[in-house]
Tab-separated table of C-alpha atoms in Angstrom:
chain	number	residue	atom	x	y	z
A	1	UNK	CA	0.288	3.318	-0.425
A	2	UNK	CA	0.429	5.806	2.131
A	3	UNK	CA	1.604	9.253	1.089
A	4	UNK	CA	3.844	11.168	3.421
A	5	UNK	CA	2.280	12.824	6.449
A	6	UNK	CA	2.365	16.498	7.081
A	7	UNK	CA	5.740	17.486	8.516
A	8	UNK	CA	5.814	17.406	12.298
A	9	UNK	CA	5.419	21.163	12.737
A	10	UNK	CA	1.929	21.464	14.235
A	11	UNK	CA	0.196	24.762	14.779
A	12	UNK	CA	0.817	26.435	18.065
A	13	UNK	CA	-2.531	25.337	19.458
A	14	UNK	CA	-1.717	21.708	18.591
A	15	UNK	CA	1.936	21.715	19.606
A	16	UNK	CA	2.953	19.482	22.512
A	17	UNK	CA	3.805	21.367	25.677
A	18	UNK	CA	7.203	19.771	25.955
A	19	UNK	CA	8.376	18.464	22.591
A	20	UNK	CA	11.422	16.289	22.445
A	21	UNK	CA	14.508	17.816	20.909
A	22	UNK	CA	14.858	16.519	17.343
A	23	UNK	CA	17.810	14.535	16.232
A	24	UNK	CA	20.253	15.972	13.742
A	25	UNK	CA	18.260	16.539	10.542
A	26	UNK	CA	19.406	15.393	7.172
A	27	UNK	CA	20.261	17.544	4.189
A	28	UNK	CA	16.722	17.514	2.803
A	29	UNK	CA	15.187	19.135	5.877
A	30	UNK	CA	18.013	21.202	7.285
A	31	UNK	CA	17.066	24.783	7.998
A	32	UNK	CA	19.593	27.236	6.559
A	33	UNK	CA	21.846	29.321	8.742
A	34	UNK	CA	20.191	32.024	10.824
A	35	UNK	CA	19.686	35.524	9.411
A	36	UNK	CA	22.179	36.849	11.938
A	37	UNK	CA	24.863	34.646	10.455
A	38	UNK	CA	24.063	35.307	6.813
A	39	UNK	CA	22.485	38.722	6.817
A	40	UNK	CA	19.547	37.420	4.753
A	41	UNK	CA	16.079	36.185	5.606
A	42	UNK	CA	15.872	32.389	5.395
A	43	UNK	CA	13.225	29.705	5.196
A	44	UNK	CA	13.188	25.928	5.305
A	45	UNK	CA	13.467	24.530	1.754
A	46	UNK	CA	10.255	23.009	0.427
A	47	UNK	CA	10.379	19.280	-0.197
A	48	UNK	CA	9.882	18.571	-3.897
A	49	UNK	CA	9.016	15.484	-5.907
A	50	UNK	CA	12.351	15.720	-7.699
A	51	UNK	CA	14.343	15.694	-4.467
A	52	UNK	CA	12.400	12.716	-3.131
A	53	UNK	CA	12.837	10.820	-6.391
A	54	UNK	CA	16.593	11.338	-6.111
A	55	UNK	CA	16.496	10.170	-2.500
A	56	UNK	CA	14.449	7.059	-3.321
A	57	UNK	CA	17.178	5.164	-5.181
A	58	UNK	CA	18.342	3.119	-2.171
A	59	UNK	CA	14.842	2.174	-1.113
A	60	UNK	CA	14.002	1.396	-4.736
A	61	UNK	CA	17.060	-0.828	-5.094
A	62	UNK	CA	16.040	-2.799	-2.009
A	63	UNK	CA	12.511	-3.100	-3.426
A	64	UNK	CA	13.874	-4.574	-6.658
A	65	UNK	CA	16.052	-7.030	-4.733
A	66	UNK	CA	13.058	-8.138	-2.677
A	67	UNK	CA	11.031	-8.503	-5.894
A	68	UNK	CA	13.756	-10.678	-7.374
A	69	UNK	CA	13.820	-12.838	-4.237
A	70	UNK	CA	10.040	-13.266	-4.322
A	71	UNK	CA	10.221	-14.210	-8.003
A	72	UNK	CA	12.794	-16.910	-7.244
A	73	UNK	CA	10.609	-18.274	-4.437
A	74	UNK	CA	7.538	-18.367	-6.689
A	75	UNK	CA	9.538	-19.965	-9.503
A	76	UNK	CA	10.976	-22.677	-7.244
A	77	UNK	CA	7.567	-23.441	-5.744
A	78	UNK	CA	6.066	-23.853	-9.214
A	79	UNK	CA	8.940	-26.079	-10.342
A	80	UNK	CA	8.549	-28.249	-7.227
A	81	UNK	CA	4.745	-28.291	-7.648
A	82	UNK	CA	4.308	-26.924	-4.113
A	83	UNK	CA	2.353	-23.810	-5.120
A	84	UNK	CA	-1.423	-23.635	-4.924
A	85	UNK	CA	-1.239	-21.737	-8.213
A	86	UNK	CA	-1.035	-25.100	-9.968
A	87	UNK	CA	-4.207	-26.240	-8.250
A	88	UNK	CA	-5.998	-23.160	-9.512
A	89	UNK	CA	-4.362	-23.110	-12.965
A	90	UNK	CA	-2.516	-26.388	-13.666
A	91	UNK	CA	-1.618	-25.318	-17.196
A	92	UNK	CA	0.781	-22.721	-15.714
A	93	UNK	CA	3.285	-25.366	-14.630
A	94	UNK	CA	5.450	-24.372	-17.599
A	95	UNK	CA	7.600	-21.667	-16.003
A	96	UNK	CA	9.420	-20.930	-19.250
A	97	UNK	CA	6.087	-20.036	-20.845
A	98	UNK	CA	4.508	-18.095	-17.967
A	99	UNK	CA	7.548	-16.494	-16.313
A	100	UNK	CA	6.146	-13.021	-17.001
A	101	UNK	CA	3.020	-13.817	-14.994
A	102	UNK	CA	5.135	-14.938	-12.042
A	103	UNK	CA	7.246	-11.798	-12.321
A	104	UNK	CA	4.025	-9.764	-12.213
A	105	UNK	CA	3.063	-11.652	-9.061
A	106	UNK	CA	6.467	-10.913	-7.549
A	107	UNK	CA	6.033	-7.172	-8.154
A	108	UNK	CA	2.548	-7.406	-6.673
A	109	UNK	CA	3.805	-9.024	-3.480
A	110	UNK	CA	6.637	-6.496	-3.196
A	111	UNK	CA	4.127	-3.675	-3.704
A	112	UNK	CA	1.941	-5.025	-0.900
A	113	UNK	CA	4.963	-5.334	1.394
A	114	UNK	CA	6.105	-1.777	0.606
A	115	UNK	CA	2.572	-0.468	1.103
A	116	UNK	CA	2.513	-2.224	4.477
A	117	UNK	CA	5.769	-0.555	5.510
A	118	UNK	CA	4.584	2.829	4.277
A	119	UNK	CA	1.403	2.596	6.346
A	120	UNK	CA	3.380	1.488	9.422
A	121	UNK	CA	5.721	4.475	9.128
A	122	UNK	CA	2.807	6.840	8.546
A	123	UNK	CA	1.024	5.640	11.682
A	124	UNK	CA	4.231	5.985	13.708
A	125	UNK	CA	4.574	9.590	12.525
A	126	UNK	CA	0.952	10.577	13.148
A	127	UNK	CA	0.508	8.836	16.492
A	128	UNK	CA	2.514	8.292	19.680
A	129	UNK	CA	6.099	7.555	18.704
A	130	UNK	CA	8.270	5.001	20.500
A	131	UNK	CA	10.940	6.476	22.737
A	132	UNK	CA	13.649	5.179	20.437
A	133	UNK	CA	13.562	4.906	16.679
A	134	UNK	CA	16.437	3.971	14.361
A	135	UNK	CA	15.914	7.190	12.367
A	136	UNK	CA	15.336	10.797	13.338
A	137	UNK	CA	11.945	12.378	12.723
A	138	UNK	CA	12.908	14.169	9.472
A	139	UNK	CA	14.654	11.097	8.078
A	140	UNK	CA	11.708	8.900	8.976
A	141	UNK	CA	9.413	11.339	7.168
A	142	UNK	CA	11.613	11.228	4.083
A	143	UNK	CA	11.694	7.415	4.187
A	144	UNK	CA	7.902	7.501	4.368
A	145	UNK	CA	7.779	9.593	1.213
A	146	UNK	CA	10.273	7.454	-0.717
A	147	UNK	CA	8.563	4.172	0.211
A	148	UNK	CA	5.297	5.730	-0.952
A	149	UNK	CA	6.809	6.616	-4.346
A	150	UNK	CA	8.349	3.167	-4.718
A	151	UNK	CA	5.067	1.514	-3.763
A	152	UNK	CA	3.387	3.330	-6.650
A	153	UNK	CA	6.168	2.213	-8.993
A	154	UNK	CA	5.820	-1.415	-7.875
A	155	UNK	CA	2.050	-1.377	-8.381
A	156	UNK	CA	2.437	0.077	-11.871
A	157	UNK	CA	5.063	-2.560	-12.735
A	158	UNK	CA	2.730	-5.283	-11.431
A	159	UNK	CA	-0.090	-4.070	-13.687
A	160	UNK	CA	2.103	-3.541	-16.766
A	161	UNK	CA	3.611	-7.022	-16.533
A	162	UNK	CA	0.152	-8.537	-16.162
A	163	UNK	CA	-0.888	-6.705	-19.340
A	164	UNK	CA	2.312	-7.814	-21.096
A	165	UNK	CA	1.529	-11.428	-20.195
A	166	UNK	CA	-1.913	-11.090	-21.763
A	167	UNK	CA	-0.352	-9.654	-24.936
A	168	UNK	CA	2.224	-12.441	-25.063
A	169	UNK	CA	-0.338	-15.223	-24.659
A	170	UNK	CA	-2.806	-13.764	-27.163
A	171	UNK	CA	-2.710	-14.997	-30.758
A	172	UNK	CA	-4.725	-12.253	-32.439
A	173	UNK	CA	-3.278	-9.310	-34.344
A	174	UNK	CA	-1.137	-6.838	-32.430
A	175	UNK	CA	-3.796	-4.090	-32.299
A	176	UNK	CA	-6.296	-6.621	-30.980
A	177	UNK	CA	-3.786	-7.942	-28.424
A	178	UNK	CA	-2.965	-4.492	-27.108
A	179	UNK	CA	-6.601	-3.433	-26.999
A	180	UNK	CA	-7.659	-6.551	-25.086
A	181	UNK	CA	-4.766	-6.272	-22.632
A	182	UNK	CA	-5.504	-2.616	-21.860
A	183	UNK	CA	-9.214	-3.379	-21.473
A	184	UNK	CA	-8.717	-6.325	-19.127
A	185	UNK	CA	-5.910	-4.786	-17.081
A	186	UNK	CA	-6.814	-1.135	-16.746
A	187	UNK	CA	-10.541	-0.721	-17.438
A	188	UNK	CA	-12.959	-1.630	-14.613
A	189	UNK	CA	-15.317	-4.341	-15.823
A	190	UNK	CA	-13.067	-5.290	-18.730
A	191	UNK	CA	-11.899	-8.528	-17.100
A	192	UNK	CA	-14.851	-10.920	-16.994
A	193	UNK	CA	-13.368	-14.239	-15.891
A	194	UNK	CA	-14.116	-15.885	-12.543
A	195	UNK	CA	-13.002	-14.105	-9.385
A	196	UNK	CA	-11.352	-11.440	-11.512
A	197	UNK	CA	-14.771	-9.910	-12.122
A	198	UNK	CA	-14.486	-8.470	-8.600
A	199	UNK	CA	-10.775	-8.685	-7.837
A	200	UNK	CA	-9.595	-6.732	-10.870
A	201	UNK	CA	-11.762	-3.621	-10.284
A	202	UNK	CA	-10.670	-3.628	-6.647
A	203	UNK	CA	-7.011	-3.693	-7.678
A	204	UNK	CA	-7.653	-1.017	-10.309
A	205	UNK	CA	-9.304	1.192	-7.699
A	206	UNK	CA	-6.231	0.819	-5.483
A	207	UNK	CA	-3.970	1.801	-8.394
A	208	UNK	CA	-6.014	4.808	-9.484
A	209	UNK	CA	-6.367	6.110	-5.924
A	210	UNK	CA	-2.742	5.452	-4.929
A	211	UNK	CA	-1.215	7.646	-7.629
A	212	UNK	CA	-3.019	10.938	-6.883
A	213	UNK	CA	-3.131	10.415	-3.117
A	214	UNK	CA	0.564	9.561	-3.094
A	215	UNK	CA	1.506	12.696	-5.036
A	216	UNK	CA	-0.823	15.216	-3.356
A	217	UNK	CA	1.816	15.917	-0.720
A	218	UNK	CA	3.883	17.778	-3.274
A	219	UNK	CA	1.070	20.214	-4.084
A	220	UNK	CA	-0.374	20.622	-0.602
A	221	UNK	CA	0.818	24.209	-0.487
A	222	UNK	CA	-1.647	24.833	-3.330
A	223	UNK	CA	-4.649	22.853	-2.075
A	224	UNK	CA	-4.103	23.801	1.577
A	225	UNK	CA	-2.929	21.690	4.542
A	226	UNK	CA	-6.469	21.083	5.806
A	227	UNK	CA	-7.674	19.726	2.452
A	228	UNK	CA	-4.552	17.612	2.154
A	229	UNK	CA	-5.050	16.136	5.644
A	230	UNK	CA	-8.636	15.170	4.801
A	231	UNK	CA	-7.633	13.479	1.541
A	232	UNK	CA	-4.599	11.893	3.183
A	233	UNK	CA	-6.860	9.815	5.427
A	234	UNK	CA	-8.143	7.895	2.414
A	235	UNK	CA	-4.771	6.244	1.836
A	236	UNK	CA	-5.737	3.602	4.367
A	237	UNK	CA	-8.603	2.731	2.025
A	238	UNK	CA	-6.040	2.175	-0.744
A	239	UNK	CA	-4.145	-0.261	1.456
A	240	UNK	CA	-7.331	-2.124	2.400
A	241	UNK	CA	-8.240	-2.436	-1.287
A	242	UNK	CA	-4.753	-3.811	-2.021
A	243	UNK	CA	-5.053	-6.484	0.671
A	244	UNK	CA	-8.571	-7.335	-0.491
A	245	UNK	CA	-7.356	-7.682	-4.091
A	246	UNK	CA	-4.572	-10.000	-2.923
A	247	UNK	CA	-6.822	-12.254	-0.845
A	248	UNK	CA	-9.366	-12.484	-3.652
A	249	UNK	CA	-7.017	-13.040	-6.574
A	250	UNK	CA	-3.597	-14.071	-5.307
A	251	UNK	CA	-3.261	-17.687	-6.391
A	252	UNK	CA	-0.520	-18.184	-3.791
A	253	UNK	CA	-3.083	-17.457	-1.052
A	254	UNK	CA	-6.084	-18.876	-2.888
A	255	UNK	CA	-6.885	-21.418	-0.158
A	256	UNK	CA	-6.822	-21.263	3.623
A	257	UNK	CA	-3.390	-22.052	4.972
A	258	UNK	CA	-0.103	-20.637	6.210
A	259	UNK	CA	0.418	-18.130	3.391
A	260	UNK	CA	-3.087	-16.689	3.616
A	261	UNK	CA	-2.874	-16.618	7.418
A	262	UNK	CA	0.400	-14.681	7.183
A	263	UNK	CA	-1.317	-11.953	5.172
A	264	UNK	CA	-3.869	-11.608	7.947
A	265	UNK	CA	-1.160	-11.703	10.621
A	266	UNK	CA	0.609	-8.734	9.031
A	267	UNK	CA	-2.508	-6.624	9.531
A	268	UNK	CA	-2.341	-6.841	13.325
A	269	UNK	CA	0.464	-4.238	13.741
A	270	UNK	CA	-1.388	-1.841	11.438
A	271	UNK	CA	-4.656	-2.261	13.333
A	272	UNK	CA	-2.893	-1.773	16.688
A	273	UNK	CA	-1.002	1.329	15.537
A	274	UNK	CA	-4.187	2.714	13.990
A	275	UNK	CA	-5.978	2.317	17.320
A	276	UNK	CA	-3.086	4.020	19.146
A	277	UNK	CA	-3.163	6.819	16.601
A	278	UNK	CA	-6.886	7.303	17.301
A	279	UNK	CA	-6.434	7.203	21.065
A	280	UNK	CA	-3.322	9.407	21.163
A	281	UNK	CA	-3.059	11.421	17.935
A	282	UNK	CA	-0.148	13.802	17.467
A	283	UNK	CA	-2.561	16.716	16.949
A	284	UNK	CA	-4.460	17.795	20.029
A	285	UNK	CA	-7.408	18.872	17.904
A	286	UNK	CA	-7.928	15.222	16.888
A	287	UNK	CA	-8.027	13.861	20.433
A	288	UNK	CA	-11.269	12.546	21.899
A	289	UNK	CA	-12.179	14.753	24.834
A	290	UNK	CA	-14.741	13.952	27.493
A	291	UNK	CA	-18.329	14.552	26.282
A	292	UNK	CA	-18.684	17.675	28.378
A	293	UNK	CA	-15.321	19.114	27.280
A	294	UNK	CA	-15.814	18.553	23.550
A	295	UNK	CA	-16.010	21.900	21.725
A	296	UNK	CA	-17.487	20.602	18.477
A	297	UNK	CA	-20.833	19.057	17.667
A	298	UNK	CA	-22.179	16.027	19.472
A	299	UNK	CA	-22.375	14.221	16.122
A	300	UNK	CA	-18.645	14.724	15.538
A	301	UNK	CA	-17.819	13.405	19.006
A	302	UNK	CA	-20.052	10.361	18.460
A	303	UNK	CA	-18.390	9.668	15.106
A	304	UNK	CA	-14.908	9.785	16.642
A	305	UNK	CA	-15.986	7.421	19.409
A	306	UNK	CA	-17.583	5.043	16.886
A	307	UNK	CA	-14.380	4.897	14.830
A	308	UNK	CA	-12.372	4.012	17.922
A	309	UNK	CA	-14.808	1.269	18.928
A	310	UNK	CA	-14.727	-0.073	15.358
A	311	UNK	CA	-10.917	-0.208	15.480
A	312	UNK	CA	-11.105	-2.335	18.635
A	313	UNK	CA	-13.637	-4.629	16.940
A	314	UNK	CA	-11.390	-4.987	13.879
A	315	UNK	CA	-8.496	-6.096	16.077
A	316	UNK	CA	-10.787	-8.674	17.666
A	317	UNK	CA	-11.810	-10.003	14.252
A	318	UNK	CA	-8.169	-10.189	13.104
A	319	UNK	CA	-7.199	-12.151	16.214
A	320	UNK	CA	-10.108	-14.555	15.666
A	321	UNK	CA	-9.193	-15.093	11.997
A	322	UNK	CA	-5.523	-15.674	12.782
A	323	UNK	CA	-6.269	-18.009	15.693
A	324	UNK	CA	-8.785	-20.085	13.736
A	325	UNK	CA	-7.019	-19.965	10.370
A	326	UNK	CA	-10.404	-19.451	8.716
A	327	UNK	CA	-11.583	-16.258	7.051
A	328	UNK	CA	-14.484	-17.541	5.018
A	329	UNK	CA	-12.209	-18.158	2.045
A	330	UNK	CA	-11.761	-21.233	-0.104
A	331	UNK	CA	-11.066	-24.475	1.721
A	332	UNK	CA	-11.643	-27.046	-1.020
A	333	UNK	CA	-10.156	-26.829	-4.536
A	334	UNK	CA	-12.883	-26.203	-7.104
A	335	UNK	CA	-13.851	-29.013	-9.424
A	336	UNK	CA	-13.208	-26.847	-12.482
A	337	UNK	CA	-9.643	-25.529	-12.548
A	338	UNK	CA	-9.639	-24.733	-16.234
A	339	UNK	CA	-9.809	-20.950	-15.820
A	340	UNK	CA	-7.126	-19.309	-17.919
A	341	UNK	CA	-5.725	-15.964	-18.894
A	342	UNK	CA	-5.199	-17.233	-22.445
A	343	UNK	CA	-7.701	-15.933	-24.963
A	344	UNK	CA	-9.583	-18.493	-27.003
A	345	UNK	CA	-9.230	-18.279	-30.748
């Protein structure tokens, strides 16, 4: 869940020599009339969490519609017995009993899709931008912020519905149900069944990192732009954790096949844009100069070069995985498919 990048107003030393003229800004980023016209000193209004929450309603509505569509697809696939979920957990064929679990899955898939879009927009803003974009720079920045907020909301909904499913399926007393659901859903190490031993802590790490990193933008004037930029880079880690959680625990992509391959395919644009962002960052201070022209330490230059080489290697691995359809995942259904989320009496 990629929080919004720093507004495209680089320091003078980092500013492009010939910046393109911006398109007409929207109301959120419009600079007030000049002092000559008003007789008062003016400043660009600071973007606030409240203003972005108000602006996120359209994006949030689309996210809910996509979630509903995913839920219908999952529901139909279960009813037609086409989903690999039934191979993993055959007892979940009763959609009227486990509809909440499938709704949780739908929110999870929507969250991953929104996180993907947020990262794409963030890389477009921080790297070389295409000559033509459907939105102006300020509007694209605002969309980046609203998709980030909605991604957080989708992840939280995914986790809460998973916990609600555990409560619903449990037969103990209500305090015991709630305690077990909170432990297994939100406490690392609390879920101790099968692949969830690893997949759940990974998903929890993504959740607990996404919330603060996604909201730090709104307090960056307090922590300082430099500190914010450093922390902002870790949002890519959040996205990687989300994809990892999905590949490990998503029963729809449990085995090698078209669905799992599609998840890998979606990572190619991100890897390519990430490499472009490394090779041609918007800030001049982040560009990789020739060894003799680098002003910093040799260690820093070597680290930047290593990251760029690693990005190329990652693209190569992604291409190999997509072309072969094999990622080292599960290829044969396990003999024991009796794993369950239902607590034993």
